Short mmCIF file of C-alpha atoms and ligand atoms in Angstrom, two decimals:
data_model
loop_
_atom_site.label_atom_id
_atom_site.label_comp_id
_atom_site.label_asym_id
_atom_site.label_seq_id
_atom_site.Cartn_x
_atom_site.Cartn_y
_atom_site.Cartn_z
CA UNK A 1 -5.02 159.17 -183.64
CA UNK A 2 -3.19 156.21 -184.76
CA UNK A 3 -1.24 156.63 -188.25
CA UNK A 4 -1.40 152.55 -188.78
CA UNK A 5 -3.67 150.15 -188.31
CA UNK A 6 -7.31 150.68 -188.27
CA UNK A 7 -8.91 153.85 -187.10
CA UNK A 8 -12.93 154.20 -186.45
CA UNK A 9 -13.00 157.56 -188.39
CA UNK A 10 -15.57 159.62 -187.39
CA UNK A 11 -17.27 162.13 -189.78
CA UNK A 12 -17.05 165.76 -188.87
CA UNK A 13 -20.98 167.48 -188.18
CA UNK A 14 -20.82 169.29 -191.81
CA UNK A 15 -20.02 165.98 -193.54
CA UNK A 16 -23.20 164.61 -191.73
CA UNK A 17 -25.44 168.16 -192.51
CA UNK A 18 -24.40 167.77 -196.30
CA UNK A 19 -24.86 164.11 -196.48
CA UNK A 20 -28.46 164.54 -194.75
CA UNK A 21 -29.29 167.31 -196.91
CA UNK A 22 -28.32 165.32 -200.15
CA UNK A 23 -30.72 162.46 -199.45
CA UNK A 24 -33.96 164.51 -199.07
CA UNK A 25 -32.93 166.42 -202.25
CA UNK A 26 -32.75 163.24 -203.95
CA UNK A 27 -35.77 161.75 -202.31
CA UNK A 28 -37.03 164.86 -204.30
CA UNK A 29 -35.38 163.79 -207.35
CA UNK A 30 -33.01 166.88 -207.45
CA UNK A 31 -30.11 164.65 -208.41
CA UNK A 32 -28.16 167.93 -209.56
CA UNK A 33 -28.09 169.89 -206.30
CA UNK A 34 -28.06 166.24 -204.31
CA UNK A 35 -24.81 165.80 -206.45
CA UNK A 36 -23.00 168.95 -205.64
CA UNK A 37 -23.51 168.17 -201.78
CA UNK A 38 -22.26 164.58 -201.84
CA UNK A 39 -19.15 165.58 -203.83
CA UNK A 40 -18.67 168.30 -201.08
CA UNK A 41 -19.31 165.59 -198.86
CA UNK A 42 -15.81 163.70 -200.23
CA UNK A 43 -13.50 166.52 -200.45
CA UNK A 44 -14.46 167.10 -196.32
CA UNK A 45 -13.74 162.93 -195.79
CA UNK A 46 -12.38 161.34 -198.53
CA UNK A 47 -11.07 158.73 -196.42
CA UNK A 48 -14.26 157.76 -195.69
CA UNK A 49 -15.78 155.25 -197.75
CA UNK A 50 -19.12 155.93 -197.11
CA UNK A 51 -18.21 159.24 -198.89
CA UNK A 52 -17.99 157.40 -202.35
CA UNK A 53 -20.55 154.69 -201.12
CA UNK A 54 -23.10 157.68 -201.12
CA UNK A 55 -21.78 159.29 -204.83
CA UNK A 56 -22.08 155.31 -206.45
CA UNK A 57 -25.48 155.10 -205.00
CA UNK A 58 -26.18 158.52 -206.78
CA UNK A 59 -24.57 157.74 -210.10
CA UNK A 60 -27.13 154.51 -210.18
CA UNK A 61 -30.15 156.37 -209.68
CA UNK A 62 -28.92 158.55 -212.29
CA UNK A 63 -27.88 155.72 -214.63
CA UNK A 64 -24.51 157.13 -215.05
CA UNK A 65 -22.58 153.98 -214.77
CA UNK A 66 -18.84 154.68 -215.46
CA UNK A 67 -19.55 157.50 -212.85
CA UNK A 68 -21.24 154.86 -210.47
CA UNK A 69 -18.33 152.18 -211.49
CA UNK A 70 -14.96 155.25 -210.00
CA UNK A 71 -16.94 156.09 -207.05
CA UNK A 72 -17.51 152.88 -206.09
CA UNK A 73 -14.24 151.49 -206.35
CA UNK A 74 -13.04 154.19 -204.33
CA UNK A 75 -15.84 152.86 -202.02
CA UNK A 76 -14.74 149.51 -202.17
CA UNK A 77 -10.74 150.26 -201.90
CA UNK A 78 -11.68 152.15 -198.31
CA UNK A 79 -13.85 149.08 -196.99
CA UNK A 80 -12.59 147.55 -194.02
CA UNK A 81 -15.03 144.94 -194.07
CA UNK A 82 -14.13 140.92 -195.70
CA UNK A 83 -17.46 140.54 -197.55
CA UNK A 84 -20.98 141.03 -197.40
CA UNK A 85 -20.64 144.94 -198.37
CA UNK A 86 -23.42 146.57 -200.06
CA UNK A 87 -20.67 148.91 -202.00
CA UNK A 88 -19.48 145.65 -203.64
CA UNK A 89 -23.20 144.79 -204.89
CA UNK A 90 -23.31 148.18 -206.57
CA UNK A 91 -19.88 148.03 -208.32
CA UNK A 92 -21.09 144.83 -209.39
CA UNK A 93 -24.11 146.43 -210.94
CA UNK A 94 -22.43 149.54 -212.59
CA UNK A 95 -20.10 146.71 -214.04
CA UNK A 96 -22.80 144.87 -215.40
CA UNK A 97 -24.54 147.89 -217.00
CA UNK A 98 -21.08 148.82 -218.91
CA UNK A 99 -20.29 145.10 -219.61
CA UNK A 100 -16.97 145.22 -217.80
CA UNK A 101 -17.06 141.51 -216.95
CA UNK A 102 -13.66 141.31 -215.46
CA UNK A 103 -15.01 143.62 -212.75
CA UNK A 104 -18.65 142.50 -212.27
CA UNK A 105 -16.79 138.73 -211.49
CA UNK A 106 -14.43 140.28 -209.16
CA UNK A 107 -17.56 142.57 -207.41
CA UNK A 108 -19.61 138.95 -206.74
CA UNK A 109 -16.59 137.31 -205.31
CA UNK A 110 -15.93 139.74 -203.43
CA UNK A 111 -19.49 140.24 -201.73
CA UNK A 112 -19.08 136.26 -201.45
CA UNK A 113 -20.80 134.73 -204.40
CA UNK A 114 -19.45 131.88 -205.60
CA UNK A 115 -18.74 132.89 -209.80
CA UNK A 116 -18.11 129.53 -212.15
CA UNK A 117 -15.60 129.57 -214.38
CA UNK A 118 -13.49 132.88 -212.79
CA UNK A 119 -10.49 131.28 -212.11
CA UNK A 120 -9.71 130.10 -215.80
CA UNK A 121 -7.65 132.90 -218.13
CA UNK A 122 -10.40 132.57 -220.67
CA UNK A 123 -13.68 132.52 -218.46
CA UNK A 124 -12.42 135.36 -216.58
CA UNK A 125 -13.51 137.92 -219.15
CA UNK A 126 -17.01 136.83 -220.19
CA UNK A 127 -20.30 137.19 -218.53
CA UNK A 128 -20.85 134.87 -214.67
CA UNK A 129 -22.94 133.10 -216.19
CA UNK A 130 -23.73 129.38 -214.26
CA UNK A 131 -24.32 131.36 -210.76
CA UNK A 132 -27.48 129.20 -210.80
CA UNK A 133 -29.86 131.88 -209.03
CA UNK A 134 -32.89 130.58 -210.17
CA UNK A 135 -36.29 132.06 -210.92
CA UNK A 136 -37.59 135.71 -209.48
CA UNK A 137 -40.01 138.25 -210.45
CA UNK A 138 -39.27 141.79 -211.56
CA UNK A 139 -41.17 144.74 -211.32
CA UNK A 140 -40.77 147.00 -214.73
CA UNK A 141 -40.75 150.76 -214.57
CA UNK A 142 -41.41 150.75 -210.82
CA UNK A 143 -41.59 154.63 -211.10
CA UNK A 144 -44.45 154.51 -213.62
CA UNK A 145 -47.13 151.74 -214.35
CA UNK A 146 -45.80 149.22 -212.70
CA UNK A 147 -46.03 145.43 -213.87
CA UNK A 148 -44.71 142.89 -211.96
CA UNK A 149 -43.12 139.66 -214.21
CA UNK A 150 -41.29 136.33 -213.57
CA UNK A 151 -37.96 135.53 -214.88
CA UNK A 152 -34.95 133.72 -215.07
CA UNK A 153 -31.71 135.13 -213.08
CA UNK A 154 -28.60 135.21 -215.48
CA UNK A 155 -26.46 136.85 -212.75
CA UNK A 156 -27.11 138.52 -209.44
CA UNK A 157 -27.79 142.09 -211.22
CA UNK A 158 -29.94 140.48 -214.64
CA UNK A 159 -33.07 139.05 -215.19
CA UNK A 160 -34.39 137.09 -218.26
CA UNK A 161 -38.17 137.96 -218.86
CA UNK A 162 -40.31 135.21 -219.30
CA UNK A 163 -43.85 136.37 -218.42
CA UNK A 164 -45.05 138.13 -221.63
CA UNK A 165 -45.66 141.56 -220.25
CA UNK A 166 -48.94 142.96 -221.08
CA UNK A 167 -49.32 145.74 -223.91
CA UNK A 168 -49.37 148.84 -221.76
CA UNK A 169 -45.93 147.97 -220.49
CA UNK A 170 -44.34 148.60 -223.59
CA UNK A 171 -42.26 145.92 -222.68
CA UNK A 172 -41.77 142.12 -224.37
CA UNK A 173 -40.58 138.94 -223.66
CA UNK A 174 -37.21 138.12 -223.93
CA UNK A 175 -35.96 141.27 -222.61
CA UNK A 176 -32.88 141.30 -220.27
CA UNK A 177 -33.74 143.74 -217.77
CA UNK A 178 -30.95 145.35 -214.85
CA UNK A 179 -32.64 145.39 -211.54
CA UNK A 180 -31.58 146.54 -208.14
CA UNK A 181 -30.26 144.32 -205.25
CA UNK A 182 -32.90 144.51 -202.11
CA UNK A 183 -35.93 142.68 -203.35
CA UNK A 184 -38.54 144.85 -202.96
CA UNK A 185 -41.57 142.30 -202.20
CA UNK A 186 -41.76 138.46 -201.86
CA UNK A 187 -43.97 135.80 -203.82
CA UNK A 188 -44.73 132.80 -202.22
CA UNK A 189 -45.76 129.36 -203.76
CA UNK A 190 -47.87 126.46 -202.54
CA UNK A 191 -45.20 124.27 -202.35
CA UNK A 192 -43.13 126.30 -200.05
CA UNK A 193 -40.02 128.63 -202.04
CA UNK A 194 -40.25 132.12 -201.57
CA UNK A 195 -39.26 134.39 -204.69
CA UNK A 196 -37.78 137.66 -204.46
CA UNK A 197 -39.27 140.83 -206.69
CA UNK A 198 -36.93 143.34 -207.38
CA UNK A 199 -36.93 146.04 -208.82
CA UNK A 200 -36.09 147.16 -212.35
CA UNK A 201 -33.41 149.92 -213.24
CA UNK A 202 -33.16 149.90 -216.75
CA UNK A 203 -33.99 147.80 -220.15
CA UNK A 204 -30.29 145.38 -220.34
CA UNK A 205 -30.88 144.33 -223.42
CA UNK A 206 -33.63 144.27 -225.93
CA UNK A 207 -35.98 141.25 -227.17
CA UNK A 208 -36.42 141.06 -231.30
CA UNK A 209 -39.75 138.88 -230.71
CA UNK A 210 -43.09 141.17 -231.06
CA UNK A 211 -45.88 140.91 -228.35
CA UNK A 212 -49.74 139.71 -230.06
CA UNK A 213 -52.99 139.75 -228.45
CA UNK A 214 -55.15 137.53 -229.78
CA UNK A 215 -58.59 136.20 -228.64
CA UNK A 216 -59.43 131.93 -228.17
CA UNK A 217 -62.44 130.21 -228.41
CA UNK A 218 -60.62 127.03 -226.06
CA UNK A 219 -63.06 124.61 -224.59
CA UNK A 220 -61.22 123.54 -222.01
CA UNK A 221 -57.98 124.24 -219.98
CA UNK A 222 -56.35 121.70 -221.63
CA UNK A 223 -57.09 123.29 -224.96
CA UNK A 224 -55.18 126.58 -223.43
CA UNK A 225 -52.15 124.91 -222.24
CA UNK A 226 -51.85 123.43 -225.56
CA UNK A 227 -51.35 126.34 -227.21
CA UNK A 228 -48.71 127.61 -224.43
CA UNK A 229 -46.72 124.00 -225.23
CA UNK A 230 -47.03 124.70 -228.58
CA UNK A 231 -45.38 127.97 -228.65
CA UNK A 232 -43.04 127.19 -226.00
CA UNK A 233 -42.12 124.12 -227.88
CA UNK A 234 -41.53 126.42 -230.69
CA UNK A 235 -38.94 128.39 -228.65
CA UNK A 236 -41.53 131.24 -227.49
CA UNK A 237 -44.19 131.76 -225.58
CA UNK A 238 -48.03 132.23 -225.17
CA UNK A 239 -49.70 133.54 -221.74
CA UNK A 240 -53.34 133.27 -221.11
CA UNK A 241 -53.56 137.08 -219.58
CA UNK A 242 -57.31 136.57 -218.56
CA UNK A 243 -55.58 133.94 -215.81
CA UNK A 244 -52.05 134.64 -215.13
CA UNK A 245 -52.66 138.71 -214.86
CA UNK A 246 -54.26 140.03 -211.33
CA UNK A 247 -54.39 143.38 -210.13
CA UNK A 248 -52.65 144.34 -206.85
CA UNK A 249 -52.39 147.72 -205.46
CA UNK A 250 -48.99 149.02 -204.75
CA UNK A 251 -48.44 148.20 -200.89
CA UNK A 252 -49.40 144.55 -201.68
CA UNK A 253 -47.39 144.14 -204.94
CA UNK A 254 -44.26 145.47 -202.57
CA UNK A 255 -45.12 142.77 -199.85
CA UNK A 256 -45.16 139.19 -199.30
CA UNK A 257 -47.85 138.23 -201.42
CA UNK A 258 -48.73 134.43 -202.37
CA UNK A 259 -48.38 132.71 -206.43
CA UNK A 260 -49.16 129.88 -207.58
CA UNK A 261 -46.31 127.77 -209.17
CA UNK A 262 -46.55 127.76 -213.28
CA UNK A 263 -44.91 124.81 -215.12
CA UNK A 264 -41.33 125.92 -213.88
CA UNK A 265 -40.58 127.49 -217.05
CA UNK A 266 -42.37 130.58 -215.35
CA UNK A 267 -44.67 131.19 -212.47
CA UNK A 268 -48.56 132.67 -212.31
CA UNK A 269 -49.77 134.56 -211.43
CA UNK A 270 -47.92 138.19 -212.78
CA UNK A 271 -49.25 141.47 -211.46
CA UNK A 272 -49.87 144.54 -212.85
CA UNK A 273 -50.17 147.57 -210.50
CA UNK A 274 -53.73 149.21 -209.71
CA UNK A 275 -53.89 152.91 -207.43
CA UNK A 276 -56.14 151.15 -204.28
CA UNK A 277 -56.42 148.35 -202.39
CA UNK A 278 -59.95 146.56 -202.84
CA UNK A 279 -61.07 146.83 -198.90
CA UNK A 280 -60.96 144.30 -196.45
CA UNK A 281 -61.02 140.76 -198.44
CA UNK A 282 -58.22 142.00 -200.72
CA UNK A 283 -57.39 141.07 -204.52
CA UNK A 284 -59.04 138.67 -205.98
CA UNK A 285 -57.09 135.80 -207.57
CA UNK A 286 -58.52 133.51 -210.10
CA UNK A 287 -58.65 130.04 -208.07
CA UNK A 288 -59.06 126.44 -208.98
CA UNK A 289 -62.93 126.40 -208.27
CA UNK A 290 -63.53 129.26 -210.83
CA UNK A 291 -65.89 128.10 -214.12
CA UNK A 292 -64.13 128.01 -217.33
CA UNK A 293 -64.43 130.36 -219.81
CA UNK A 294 -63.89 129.95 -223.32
CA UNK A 295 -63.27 132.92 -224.35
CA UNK A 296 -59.31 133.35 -223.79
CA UNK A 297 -57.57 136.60 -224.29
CA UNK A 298 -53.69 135.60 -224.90
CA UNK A 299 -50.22 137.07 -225.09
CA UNK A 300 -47.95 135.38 -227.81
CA UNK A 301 -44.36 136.09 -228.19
CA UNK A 302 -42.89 135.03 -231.09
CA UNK A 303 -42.05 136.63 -235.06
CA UNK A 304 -44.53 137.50 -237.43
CA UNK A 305 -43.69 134.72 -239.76
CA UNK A 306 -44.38 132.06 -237.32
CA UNK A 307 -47.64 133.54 -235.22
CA UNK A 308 -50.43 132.48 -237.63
CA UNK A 309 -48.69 128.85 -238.41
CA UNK A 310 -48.59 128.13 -234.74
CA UNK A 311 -52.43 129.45 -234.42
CA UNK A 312 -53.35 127.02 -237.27
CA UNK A 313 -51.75 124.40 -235.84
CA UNK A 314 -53.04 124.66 -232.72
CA UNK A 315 -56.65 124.58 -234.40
CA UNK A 316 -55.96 121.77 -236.59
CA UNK A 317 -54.44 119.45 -233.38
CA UNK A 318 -58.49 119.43 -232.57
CA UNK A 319 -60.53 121.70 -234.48
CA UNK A 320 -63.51 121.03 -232.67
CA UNK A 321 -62.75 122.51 -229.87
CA UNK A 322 -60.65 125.37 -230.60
CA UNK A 323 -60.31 128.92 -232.55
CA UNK A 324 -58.89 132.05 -232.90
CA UNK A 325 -59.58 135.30 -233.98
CA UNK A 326 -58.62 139.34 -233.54
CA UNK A 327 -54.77 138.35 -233.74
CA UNK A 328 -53.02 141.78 -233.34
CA UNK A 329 -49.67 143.03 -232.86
CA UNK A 330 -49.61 145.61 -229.96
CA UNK A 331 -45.36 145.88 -228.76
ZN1 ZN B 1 -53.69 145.78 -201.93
#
């Protein structure tokens, strides 16, 4: 063995058994015992940096960040690759969860991101924002009742929410949400991009704006997307759920699945997660050549002092042809 220069360690056949052993247990969700193995794992090869690659990767599924953040900069310090590293994806994402901006800039770079504004004393501390990543979906709590919802990227680990998500979500608009870096599932639009879905870790930050349900009488679609203009001209948001919301079962929501392209702002439809798949024609997604019906039931985002105004204004733009009723505050 050479004392300089690189050397293709090899891990001994206990390193291996323990690692092994550590990943079923927390396939199994026994983080605990999964933990004790891992860190058994390092003191046999702690020159190897899939050693700490392994304890980061734990850390994040147990949401322990500063934990996730010193493994994986041991990770990262024992790399011998130039970019492109997975280990520098996950620093970047325990950095992101504990705000340490300084490091979640450096983790991008490093994987080979460009990062605006990095090289300036002053920018080099706040978040990367201006990566420019565009729109993607997220699926919330993809461990429980999964719901599937467009956003905007901030950065490469946070996502903007601009679907409104639908009551049983507990979730709102507005909400910066952490998510994980393999997409897990692919939307496709019409006119050609392909969006990734990832999925979500944890709540970022929260959203003050309440979720309402409220039931339209809207004669036509035009009357509908009035209402959304109106409330996203207002600064938030209304979604016609009995469009934009179609059930998929699980193995569909995680594949590539087609969309059709909203009005940029955010993209239709979202999906909310149903146990089986509906036999051999699959889901059914509300197309062009469906009949209209008035009867709406909509999402609104946006504070109780405003809600009713926007409503009323709404109706009064053409009174004949619209109404609203059952307004009710349900996240
Ligand atoms: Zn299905």
């Amino acid at each position: 063995m050479r004392i300089f220069g690189k050397v293709r360690h090899r891990p001994s056949a206990s390193w291996r058994q323990a690692t092994d052993r550590a990943f079923t247990l927390i396939g199994d969700g026994r983080y605990e015992d999964a933990g004790a193995l891992l860190t058994r794992a390092a003191d046999l090869e702690p020159w190897l940096s899939e050693s700490w690659f392994n304890l980061a990767l734990l850390h994040k599924f147990r949401h322990d960040w500063e934990q996730a953040r010193a493994a994986g900069l041991r990770a990262v310090a024992l790399l011998d690759r130039e970019s492109g590293a997975p280990d520098w994806w996950n620093v970047g994402i325990a950095a992101t969860a504990l705000q340490d901006w300084p490091l979640a800039r450096r983790a991008w770079q490093a994987y080979g991101l460009k990062v605006p504004g990095g090289g300036q004393h002053s920018a080099a501390t706040t978040e990367p924002t201006g990566m420019e990543l565009g729109s993607a979906a997220v699926r919330l709590s993809p461990e429980g009742e999964a719901e599937v919802v467009w956003g905007r990227r901030l950065d490469p680990a946070r996502i903007e929410v601009l679907s409104i998500p639908l009551p049983s979500s507990g979730r709102r608009w507005g909400e910066v949400v952490l998510h994980d870096g393999v997409p897990n599932g692919e939307r496709v639009t019409a006119a050609g991009p392909a969006y990734p879905v990832f999925d979500e870790i944890e709540l970022w930050a929260p959203s003050p704006v309440p979720t309402w349900v409220v039931l339209l009488e809207a004669a036509t679609e035009e009357d509908r997307d009035a209402l959304e203009k109106l409330a996203s001209d207002a600064g938030f948001a209304a979604e016609d759920w009995s469009s934009s919301v179609r059930l998929l079962c699980r193995a569909c929501s995680e594949s590539r699945m087609e969309s059709d392209e909203g009005d940029g702002e955010h993209l239709d439809p979202h999906d909310h997660s149903e146990p089986g798949h509906p036999g051999p024609l699959g889901h059914r997604t509300a197309g062009a050549g469906d009949l209209w019906v008035p009867e709406r039931e909509c999402g609104l985002a946006a504070p109780a002092g405003l809600v009713r105004g926007l409503l009323d204004g709404w109706v009064a733009d053409s009174p004949d042809s619209r109404e609203w009723r059952d307004l009710e505050e349900v996240c």
